[in-house]
XYZ file of C-alpha atoms in Angstrom:
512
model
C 93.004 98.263 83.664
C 93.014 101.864 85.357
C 91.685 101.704 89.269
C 88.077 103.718 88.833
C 86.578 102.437 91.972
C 82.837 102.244 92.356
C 81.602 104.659 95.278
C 79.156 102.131 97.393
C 76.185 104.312 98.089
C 75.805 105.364 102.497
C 72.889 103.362 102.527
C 75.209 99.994 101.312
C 75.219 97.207 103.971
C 78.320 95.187 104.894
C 78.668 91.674 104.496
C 81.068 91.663 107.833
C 79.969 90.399 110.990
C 82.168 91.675 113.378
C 81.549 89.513 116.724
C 82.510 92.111 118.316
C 79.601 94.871 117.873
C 81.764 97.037 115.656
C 79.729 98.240 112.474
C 81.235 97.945 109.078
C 80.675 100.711 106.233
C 81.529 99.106 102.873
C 82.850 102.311 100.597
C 84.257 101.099 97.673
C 84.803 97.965 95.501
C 86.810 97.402 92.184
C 86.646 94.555 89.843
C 90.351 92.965 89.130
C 92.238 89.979 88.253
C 95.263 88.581 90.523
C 93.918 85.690 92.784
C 93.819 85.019 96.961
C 97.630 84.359 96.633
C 98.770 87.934 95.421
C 96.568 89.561 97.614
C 98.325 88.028 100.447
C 101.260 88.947 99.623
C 99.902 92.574 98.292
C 98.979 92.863 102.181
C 101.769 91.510 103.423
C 103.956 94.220 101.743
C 101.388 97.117 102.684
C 101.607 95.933 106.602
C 105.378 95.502 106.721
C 106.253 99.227 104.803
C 103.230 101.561 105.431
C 105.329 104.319 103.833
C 103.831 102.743 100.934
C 100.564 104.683 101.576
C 101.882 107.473 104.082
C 104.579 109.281 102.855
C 104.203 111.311 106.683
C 105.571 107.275 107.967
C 109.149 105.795 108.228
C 108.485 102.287 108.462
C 106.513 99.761 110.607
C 108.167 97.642 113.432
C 106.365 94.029 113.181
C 105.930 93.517 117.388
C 104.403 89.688 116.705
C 103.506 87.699 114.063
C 102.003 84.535 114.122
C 99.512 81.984 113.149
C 96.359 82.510 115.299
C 96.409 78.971 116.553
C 99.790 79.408 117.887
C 98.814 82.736 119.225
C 98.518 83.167 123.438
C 96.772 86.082 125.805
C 100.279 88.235 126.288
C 102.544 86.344 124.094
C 105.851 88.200 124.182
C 104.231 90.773 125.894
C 102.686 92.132 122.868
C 99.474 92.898 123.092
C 97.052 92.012 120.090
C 93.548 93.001 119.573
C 91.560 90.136 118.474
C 87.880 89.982 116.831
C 86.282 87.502 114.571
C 84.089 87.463 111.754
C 81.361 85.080 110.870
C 82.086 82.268 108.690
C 85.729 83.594 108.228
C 88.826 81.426 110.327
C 91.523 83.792 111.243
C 94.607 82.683 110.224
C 97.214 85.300 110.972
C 97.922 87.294 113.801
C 100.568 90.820 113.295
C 101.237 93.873 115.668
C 103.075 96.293 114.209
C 104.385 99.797 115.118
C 103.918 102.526 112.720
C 106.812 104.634 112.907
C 106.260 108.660 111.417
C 108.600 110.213 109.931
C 108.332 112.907 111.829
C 109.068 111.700 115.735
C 108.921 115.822 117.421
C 105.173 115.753 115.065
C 103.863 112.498 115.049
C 103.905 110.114 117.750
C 104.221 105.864 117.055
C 100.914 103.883 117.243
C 100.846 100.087 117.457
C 97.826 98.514 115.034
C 96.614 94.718 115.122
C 96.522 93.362 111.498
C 93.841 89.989 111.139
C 94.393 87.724 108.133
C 91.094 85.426 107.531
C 89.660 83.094 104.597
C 86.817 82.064 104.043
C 85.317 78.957 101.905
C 82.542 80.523 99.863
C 79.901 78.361 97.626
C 80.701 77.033 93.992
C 84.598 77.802 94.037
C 84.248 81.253 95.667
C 87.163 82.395 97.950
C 87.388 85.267 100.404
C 90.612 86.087 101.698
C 90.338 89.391 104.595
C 92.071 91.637 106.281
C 91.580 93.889 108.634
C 93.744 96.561 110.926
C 92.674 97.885 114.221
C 94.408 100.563 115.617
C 94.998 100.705 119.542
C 93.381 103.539 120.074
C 89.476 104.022 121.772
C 88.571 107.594 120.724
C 89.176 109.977 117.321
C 91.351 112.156 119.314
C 93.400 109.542 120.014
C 94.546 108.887 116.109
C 97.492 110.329 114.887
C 97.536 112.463 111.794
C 98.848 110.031 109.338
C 96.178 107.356 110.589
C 92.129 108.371 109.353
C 90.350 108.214 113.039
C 88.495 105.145 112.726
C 87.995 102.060 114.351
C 88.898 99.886 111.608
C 90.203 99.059 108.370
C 88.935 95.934 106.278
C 89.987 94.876 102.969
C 87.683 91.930 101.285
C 89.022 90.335 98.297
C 86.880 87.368 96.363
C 87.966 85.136 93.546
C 85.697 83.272 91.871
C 87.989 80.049 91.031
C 86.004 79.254 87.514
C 86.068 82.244 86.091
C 89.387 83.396 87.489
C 87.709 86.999 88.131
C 87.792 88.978 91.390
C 86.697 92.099 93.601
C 88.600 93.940 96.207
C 86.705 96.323 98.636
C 87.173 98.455 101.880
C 85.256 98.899 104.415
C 85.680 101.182 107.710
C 83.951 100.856 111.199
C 83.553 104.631 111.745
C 83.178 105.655 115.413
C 79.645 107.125 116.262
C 81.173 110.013 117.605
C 82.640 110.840 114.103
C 81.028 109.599 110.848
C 81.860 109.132 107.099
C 83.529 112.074 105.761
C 85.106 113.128 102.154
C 88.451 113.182 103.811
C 88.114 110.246 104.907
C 86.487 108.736 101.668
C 89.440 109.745 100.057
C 91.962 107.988 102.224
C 89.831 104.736 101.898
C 90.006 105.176 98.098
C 93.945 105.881 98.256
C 93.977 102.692 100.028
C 92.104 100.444 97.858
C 93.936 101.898 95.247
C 97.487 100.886 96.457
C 96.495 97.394 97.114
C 94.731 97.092 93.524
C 98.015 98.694 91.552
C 100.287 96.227 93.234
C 97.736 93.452 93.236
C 97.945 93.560 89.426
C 101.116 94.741 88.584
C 101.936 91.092 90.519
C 99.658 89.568 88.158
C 101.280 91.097 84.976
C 104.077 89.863 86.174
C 106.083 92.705 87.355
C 108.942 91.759 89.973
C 110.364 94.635 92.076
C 113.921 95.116 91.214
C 115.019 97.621 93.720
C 115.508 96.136 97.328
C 116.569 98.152 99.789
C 118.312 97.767 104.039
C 120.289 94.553 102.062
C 123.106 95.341 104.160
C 122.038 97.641 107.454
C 118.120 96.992 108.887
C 115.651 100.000 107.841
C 115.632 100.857 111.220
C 119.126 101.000 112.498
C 119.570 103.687 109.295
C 116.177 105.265 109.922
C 116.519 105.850 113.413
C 119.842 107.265 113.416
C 118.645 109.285 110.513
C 116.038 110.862 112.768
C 118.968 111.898 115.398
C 120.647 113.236 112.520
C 118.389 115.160 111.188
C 117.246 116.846 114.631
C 120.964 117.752 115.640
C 122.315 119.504 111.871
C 118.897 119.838 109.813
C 117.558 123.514 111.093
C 121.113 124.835 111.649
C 122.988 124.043 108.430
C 119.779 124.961 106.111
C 119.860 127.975 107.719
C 123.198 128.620 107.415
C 123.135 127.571 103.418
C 125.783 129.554 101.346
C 125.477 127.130 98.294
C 123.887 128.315 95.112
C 122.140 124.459 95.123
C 119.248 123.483 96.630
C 119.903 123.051 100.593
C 116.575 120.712 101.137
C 117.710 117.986 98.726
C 121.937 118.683 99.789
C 121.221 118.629 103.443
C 118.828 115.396 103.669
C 120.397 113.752 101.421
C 124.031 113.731 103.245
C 122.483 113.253 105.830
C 121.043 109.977 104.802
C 124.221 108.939 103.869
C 125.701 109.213 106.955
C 123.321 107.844 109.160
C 124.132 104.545 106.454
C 127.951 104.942 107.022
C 127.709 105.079 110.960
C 125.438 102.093 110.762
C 127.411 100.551 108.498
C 130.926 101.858 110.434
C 128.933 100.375 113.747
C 128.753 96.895 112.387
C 132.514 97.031 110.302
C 134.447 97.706 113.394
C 132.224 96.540 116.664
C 135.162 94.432 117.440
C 138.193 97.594 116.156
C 138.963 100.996 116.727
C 137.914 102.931 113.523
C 140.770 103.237 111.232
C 139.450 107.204 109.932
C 138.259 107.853 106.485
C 138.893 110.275 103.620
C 136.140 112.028 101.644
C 137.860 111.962 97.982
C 136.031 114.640 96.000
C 133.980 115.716 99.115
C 132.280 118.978 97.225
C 130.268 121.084 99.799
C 132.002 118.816 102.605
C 128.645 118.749 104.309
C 129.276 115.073 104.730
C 132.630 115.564 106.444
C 131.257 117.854 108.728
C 128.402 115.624 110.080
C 130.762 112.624 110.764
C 133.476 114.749 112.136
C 130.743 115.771 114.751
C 129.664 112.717 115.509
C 133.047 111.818 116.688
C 134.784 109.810 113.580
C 138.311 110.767 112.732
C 138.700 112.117 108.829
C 138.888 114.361 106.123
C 138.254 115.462 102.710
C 139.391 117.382 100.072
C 138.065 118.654 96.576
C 139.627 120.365 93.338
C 137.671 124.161 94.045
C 137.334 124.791 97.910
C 133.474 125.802 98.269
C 131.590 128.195 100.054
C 130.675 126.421 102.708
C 133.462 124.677 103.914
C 133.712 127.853 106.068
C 130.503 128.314 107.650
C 131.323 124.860 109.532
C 132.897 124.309 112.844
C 136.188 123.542 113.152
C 136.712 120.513 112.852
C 135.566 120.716 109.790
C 137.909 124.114 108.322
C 141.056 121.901 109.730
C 139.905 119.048 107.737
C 138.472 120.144 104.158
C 141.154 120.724 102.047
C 141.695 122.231 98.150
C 143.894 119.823 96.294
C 143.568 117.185 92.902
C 143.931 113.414 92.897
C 146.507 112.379 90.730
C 146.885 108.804 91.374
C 150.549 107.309 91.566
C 150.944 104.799 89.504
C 150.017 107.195 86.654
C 152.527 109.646 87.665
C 155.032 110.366 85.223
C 157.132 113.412 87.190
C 156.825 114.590 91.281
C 155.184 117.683 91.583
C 156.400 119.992 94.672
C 153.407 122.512 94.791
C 154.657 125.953 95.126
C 153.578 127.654 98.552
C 156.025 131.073 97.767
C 154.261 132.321 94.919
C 151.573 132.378 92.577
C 153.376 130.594 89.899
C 151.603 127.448 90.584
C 153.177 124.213 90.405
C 156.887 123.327 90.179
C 157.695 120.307 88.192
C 160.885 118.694 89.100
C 162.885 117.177 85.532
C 162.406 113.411 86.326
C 160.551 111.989 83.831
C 161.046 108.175 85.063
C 157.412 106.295 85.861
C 156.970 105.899 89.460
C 158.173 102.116 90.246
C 156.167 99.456 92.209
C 159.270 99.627 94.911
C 158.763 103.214 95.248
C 155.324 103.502 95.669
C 155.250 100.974 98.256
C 157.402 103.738 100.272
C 155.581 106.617 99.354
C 152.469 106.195 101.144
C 153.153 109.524 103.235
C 155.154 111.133 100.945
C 153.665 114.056 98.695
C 150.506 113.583 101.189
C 151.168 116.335 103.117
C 147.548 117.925 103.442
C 148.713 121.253 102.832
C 149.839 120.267 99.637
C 148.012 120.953 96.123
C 148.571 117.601 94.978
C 146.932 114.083 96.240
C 148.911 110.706 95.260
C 146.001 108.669 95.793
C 147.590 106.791 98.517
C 146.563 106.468 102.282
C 147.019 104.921 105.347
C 146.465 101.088 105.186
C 142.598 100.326 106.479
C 141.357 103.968 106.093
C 137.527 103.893 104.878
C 137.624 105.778 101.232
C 134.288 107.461 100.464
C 133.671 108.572 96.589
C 130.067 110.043 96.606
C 128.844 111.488 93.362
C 132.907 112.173 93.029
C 132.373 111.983 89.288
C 136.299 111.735 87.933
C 137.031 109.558 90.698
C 134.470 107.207 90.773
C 135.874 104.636 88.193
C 138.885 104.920 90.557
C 138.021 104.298 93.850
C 138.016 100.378 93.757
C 141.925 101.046 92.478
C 142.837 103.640 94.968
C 141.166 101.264 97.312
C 143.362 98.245 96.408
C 146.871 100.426 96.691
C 145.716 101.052 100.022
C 144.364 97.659 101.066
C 141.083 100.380 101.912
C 138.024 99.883 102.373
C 135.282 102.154 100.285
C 131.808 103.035 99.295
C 131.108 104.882 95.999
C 128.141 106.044 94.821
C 128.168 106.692 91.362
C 126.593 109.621 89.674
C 128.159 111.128 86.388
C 129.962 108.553 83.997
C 133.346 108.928 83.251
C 136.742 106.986 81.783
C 139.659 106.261 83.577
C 141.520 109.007 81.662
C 138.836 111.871 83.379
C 137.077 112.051 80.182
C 133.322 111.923 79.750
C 132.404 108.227 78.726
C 129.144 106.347 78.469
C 129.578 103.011 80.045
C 128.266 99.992 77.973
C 124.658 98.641 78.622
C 124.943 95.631 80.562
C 124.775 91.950 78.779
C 123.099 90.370 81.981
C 119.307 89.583 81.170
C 117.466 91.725 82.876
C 119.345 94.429 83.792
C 118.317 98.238 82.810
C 120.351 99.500 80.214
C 119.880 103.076 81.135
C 122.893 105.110 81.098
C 123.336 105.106 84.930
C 122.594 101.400 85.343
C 125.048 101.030 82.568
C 127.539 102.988 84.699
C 126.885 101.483 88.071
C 127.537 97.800 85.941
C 130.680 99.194 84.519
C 132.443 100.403 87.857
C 131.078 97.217 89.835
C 133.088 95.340 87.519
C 136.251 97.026 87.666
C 135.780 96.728 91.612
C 135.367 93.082 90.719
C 138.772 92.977 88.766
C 140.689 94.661 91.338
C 139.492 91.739 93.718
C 136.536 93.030 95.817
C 133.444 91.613 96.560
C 130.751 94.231 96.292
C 128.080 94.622 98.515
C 125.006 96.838 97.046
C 122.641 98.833 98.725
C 119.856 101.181 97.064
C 120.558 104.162 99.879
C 116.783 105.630 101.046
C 117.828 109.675 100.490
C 115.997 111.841 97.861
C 118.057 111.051 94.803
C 117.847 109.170 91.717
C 121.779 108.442 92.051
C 121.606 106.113 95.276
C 122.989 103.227 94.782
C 125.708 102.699 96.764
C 128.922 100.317 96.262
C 130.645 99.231 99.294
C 133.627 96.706 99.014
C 134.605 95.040 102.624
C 136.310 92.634 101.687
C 139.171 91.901 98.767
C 140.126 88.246 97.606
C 144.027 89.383 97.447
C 146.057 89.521 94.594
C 147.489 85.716 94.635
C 151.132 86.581 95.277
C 151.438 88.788 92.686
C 152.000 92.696 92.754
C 149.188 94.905 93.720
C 150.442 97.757 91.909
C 151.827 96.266 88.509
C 147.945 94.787 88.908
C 146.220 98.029 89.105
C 148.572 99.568 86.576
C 147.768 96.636 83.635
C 143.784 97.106 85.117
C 144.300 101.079 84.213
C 145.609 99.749 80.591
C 142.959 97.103 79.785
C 140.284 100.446 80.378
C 141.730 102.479 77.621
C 144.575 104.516 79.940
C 144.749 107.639 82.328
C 146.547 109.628 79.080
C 145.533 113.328 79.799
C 144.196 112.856 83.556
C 147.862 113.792 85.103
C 148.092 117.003 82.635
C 144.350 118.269 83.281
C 144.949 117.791 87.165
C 148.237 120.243 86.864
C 145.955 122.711 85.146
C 143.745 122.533 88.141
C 146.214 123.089 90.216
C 147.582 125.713 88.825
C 144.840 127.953 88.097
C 143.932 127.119 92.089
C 147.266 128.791 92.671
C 146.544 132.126 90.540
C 143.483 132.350 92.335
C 145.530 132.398 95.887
């Protein structure tokens, strides 16, 4: 059933009597199906994430909430604005701050949401609610809010016939009446609440939840300090051939996630650093750098960019390949006297488990062309959209008893080829090719021993989930690396990465 809402002529009368005085205007009804109990929790939804309807809002802060017979003048110090209809009991009493997305535009307002019922005749029920903002005049409103006294939304099930009609209604101010504008926001309305009303009653269950792991606002909030420090600047600055609106906001999402998340890791530590593994335009290493954490990335191709940045940030971006240690087959001293590219020492012999446990420094040197995929024990490993690397971050992660957070983006094997991970077997579960890959690495995290912690990261990209793995079970005694190494052969192999990554390298030396 498509929403084609039925314009209620000016002339209509309201079937709200507001005790208070305040006229209602009804302006639309639609017929649907979902009953009192879906509309609840339709509303529910709409009050607690207005961004819903407003894509100009963030979020709303719920200030109270509570049942209106628990309720009291000043409770919390909260301040509600209370009115009651005839024949309708109010139930439920909210205050919530709306919070725009724009803070140096838009300014917060706090709004009173009502919940009521009412027992109608011959199985008729009547479920309400109703918002009033806390504001007295038109100019008062802010823009993402129409300037009117009131919001009601009137839903009414008739129990026999298991049919139903949801409406809106507004209590205009005199000073200001009806308008197209502001017929239109009442229809957007009704139309949000009567899409999710019976998309609920087809049964549809969201699947995406987001702020699993970090509150909305924690993220949010230090997104909007983010975003007023480095937005302008760096946009401005763009040297990229890509798009610097999506680039910009979205790193900057992501870090306002990883301080949050960095804030609650190590409240009680000093912060052990990180490394950016495949860190691309390095944007990402530049905003935490200058917000004080200690770190550093590197990519194959240096970009652009990397040099329009301050200085932390040229000291700390660095052109080099990963090629992970317990794959190597010979040491590689990178030549820094010539353009011949890479020397290759005669050694043939497979790195042992021994050896690597030594070599955690050695052939690290950042300077170097050549990464072993080892680093300091505790340092936070971030893989975003690192392609290659993805599938190994959860390994890299284990060698260094490291934290991580990966967020996948383009699917490949173990051995750096392209690959399409297998659809999941789990009922329920997308079986799109990204879901497929975001299965597919989870579960190799899982072998290596780490529980994995999702969260669906709010930045302006399809590829957002992110991975984060905390915390590792251990290995039971055995040995981490002859672990990893048998994990590397049960996934097909690394055959090919070591000798693609030496190619890298040394047309990155011909170009010096």
């Amino acid at each position: 059933m498509s929403f084609q809402a039925e314009a209620l002529p000016p002339s209509s009368t309201s079937t709200l009597s507001d005790t208070s005085g305040r006229t209602w205007t009804p302006l639309y009804t639609h017929s649907c199906t979902f009953p009192p109990e879906i509309f609840r929790e339709v509303m529910l939804n709409l009050i607690r994430n207005p961004n819903i309807d407003s894509t100009h809002l963030f979020r709303a802060d719920i200030l109270l909430d509570t049942k209106y017979a628990d309720h009291s003048a000043g409770q919390a110090g909260v301040r509600a604005k209370i009115t009651h209809f005839s024949g309708y009991d109010l139930q439920t009493i909210m205050v919530r701050t709306l919070v725009p997305r724009k803070p140096k535009v838009d300014f917060p307002m706090d709004q009173t949401c009502l919940l009521y019922e009412k027992q109608g005749g011959q199985g008729e029920l009547q479920s309400l609610v109703v918002y009033l903002p806390h504001f007295t005049s038109p100019s008062e409103s802010p823009f993402y809010h129409p300037a009117i006294q009131g919001i009601a939304f009137l839903h009414i099930y008739d129990t026999t016939t298991r049919t139903a009609t949801v409406s809106i209604d507004y209590a205009f101010f005199d000073s200001l009446p009806r308008s197209a504008k502001l017929e239109r926001t009442a229809q957007h309305l009704l139309s949000s609440v009567y899409k999710h009303g019976q998309g609920r009653a087809s049964g549809y269950v969201k699947r995406v939840q987001h702020d699993v792991i970090i509150p909305q606002a924690a993220v949010q909030n230090k997104y909007s300090e983010l975003k007023s420090k480095y937005a302008r600047p760096i946009i401005d600055s763009w040297v990229e051939a890509t798009d610097p609106g999506k680039h910009v906001f979205e790193d900057l999402g992501i870090a306002a996630f990883l301080i949050e998340l960095w804030k609650d890791m190590y409240k009680h530590d000093s912060f052990p650093g990180f490394v950016d593994i495949g860190c691309g335009n390095g944007l990402l290493v530049h905003i935490l750098l200058e917000e004080g954490y200690t770190g550093w990335g590197f990519d194959a191709r240096a970009r652009k960019s990397w040099s329009i940045y301050g200085a932390k940030a040229k000291d700390n971006l660095h052109e080099m390949v990963l090629i992970p240690a317990i794959i190597q087959s010979k040491t590689q001293t990178p030549s820094t006297a010539s353009n011949e590219g890479v020397l290759l020492q005669d050694s043939k012999e497979e790195i042992s488990a021994t050896q690597l446990e030594t070599v955690t420094t050695a052939n690290n040197d950042k300077d170097a062309k050549i990464h072993n995929g080892l680093f300091p024990s505790g340092t936070f490993i971030i893989s975003n959209h690192a392609d290659e690397l993805t599938p190994w971050t959860p390994i890299l992660a284990s060698l260094s008893a490291s934290p991580f957070m990966m967020i996948p983006c383009c699917s490949h094997a173990l051995n750096g080829a392209r690959y399409r991970a297998p659809p999941s077997k789990e009922a329920g579960v997308s079986n799109s090719a990204y879901a497929s890959l975001v299965t597919w690495v989870s579960e190799i995290a899982r072998q290596c021993g780490w529980s994995i912690e999702t969260e669906m990261l709010r930045i302006p990209s399809t590829r957002n989930t992110a991975l984060i793995g905390r915390t590792r079970a251990g290995n039971n005694g055995g040995d981490v690396v002859e672990e990893m190494k048998k994990l590397v052969d049960d996934y097909g192999g690394a055959a090919g990465w070591e000798e693609n990554a030496l190619k890298l390298v040394s047309a990155s030396a011909r170009g010096h």
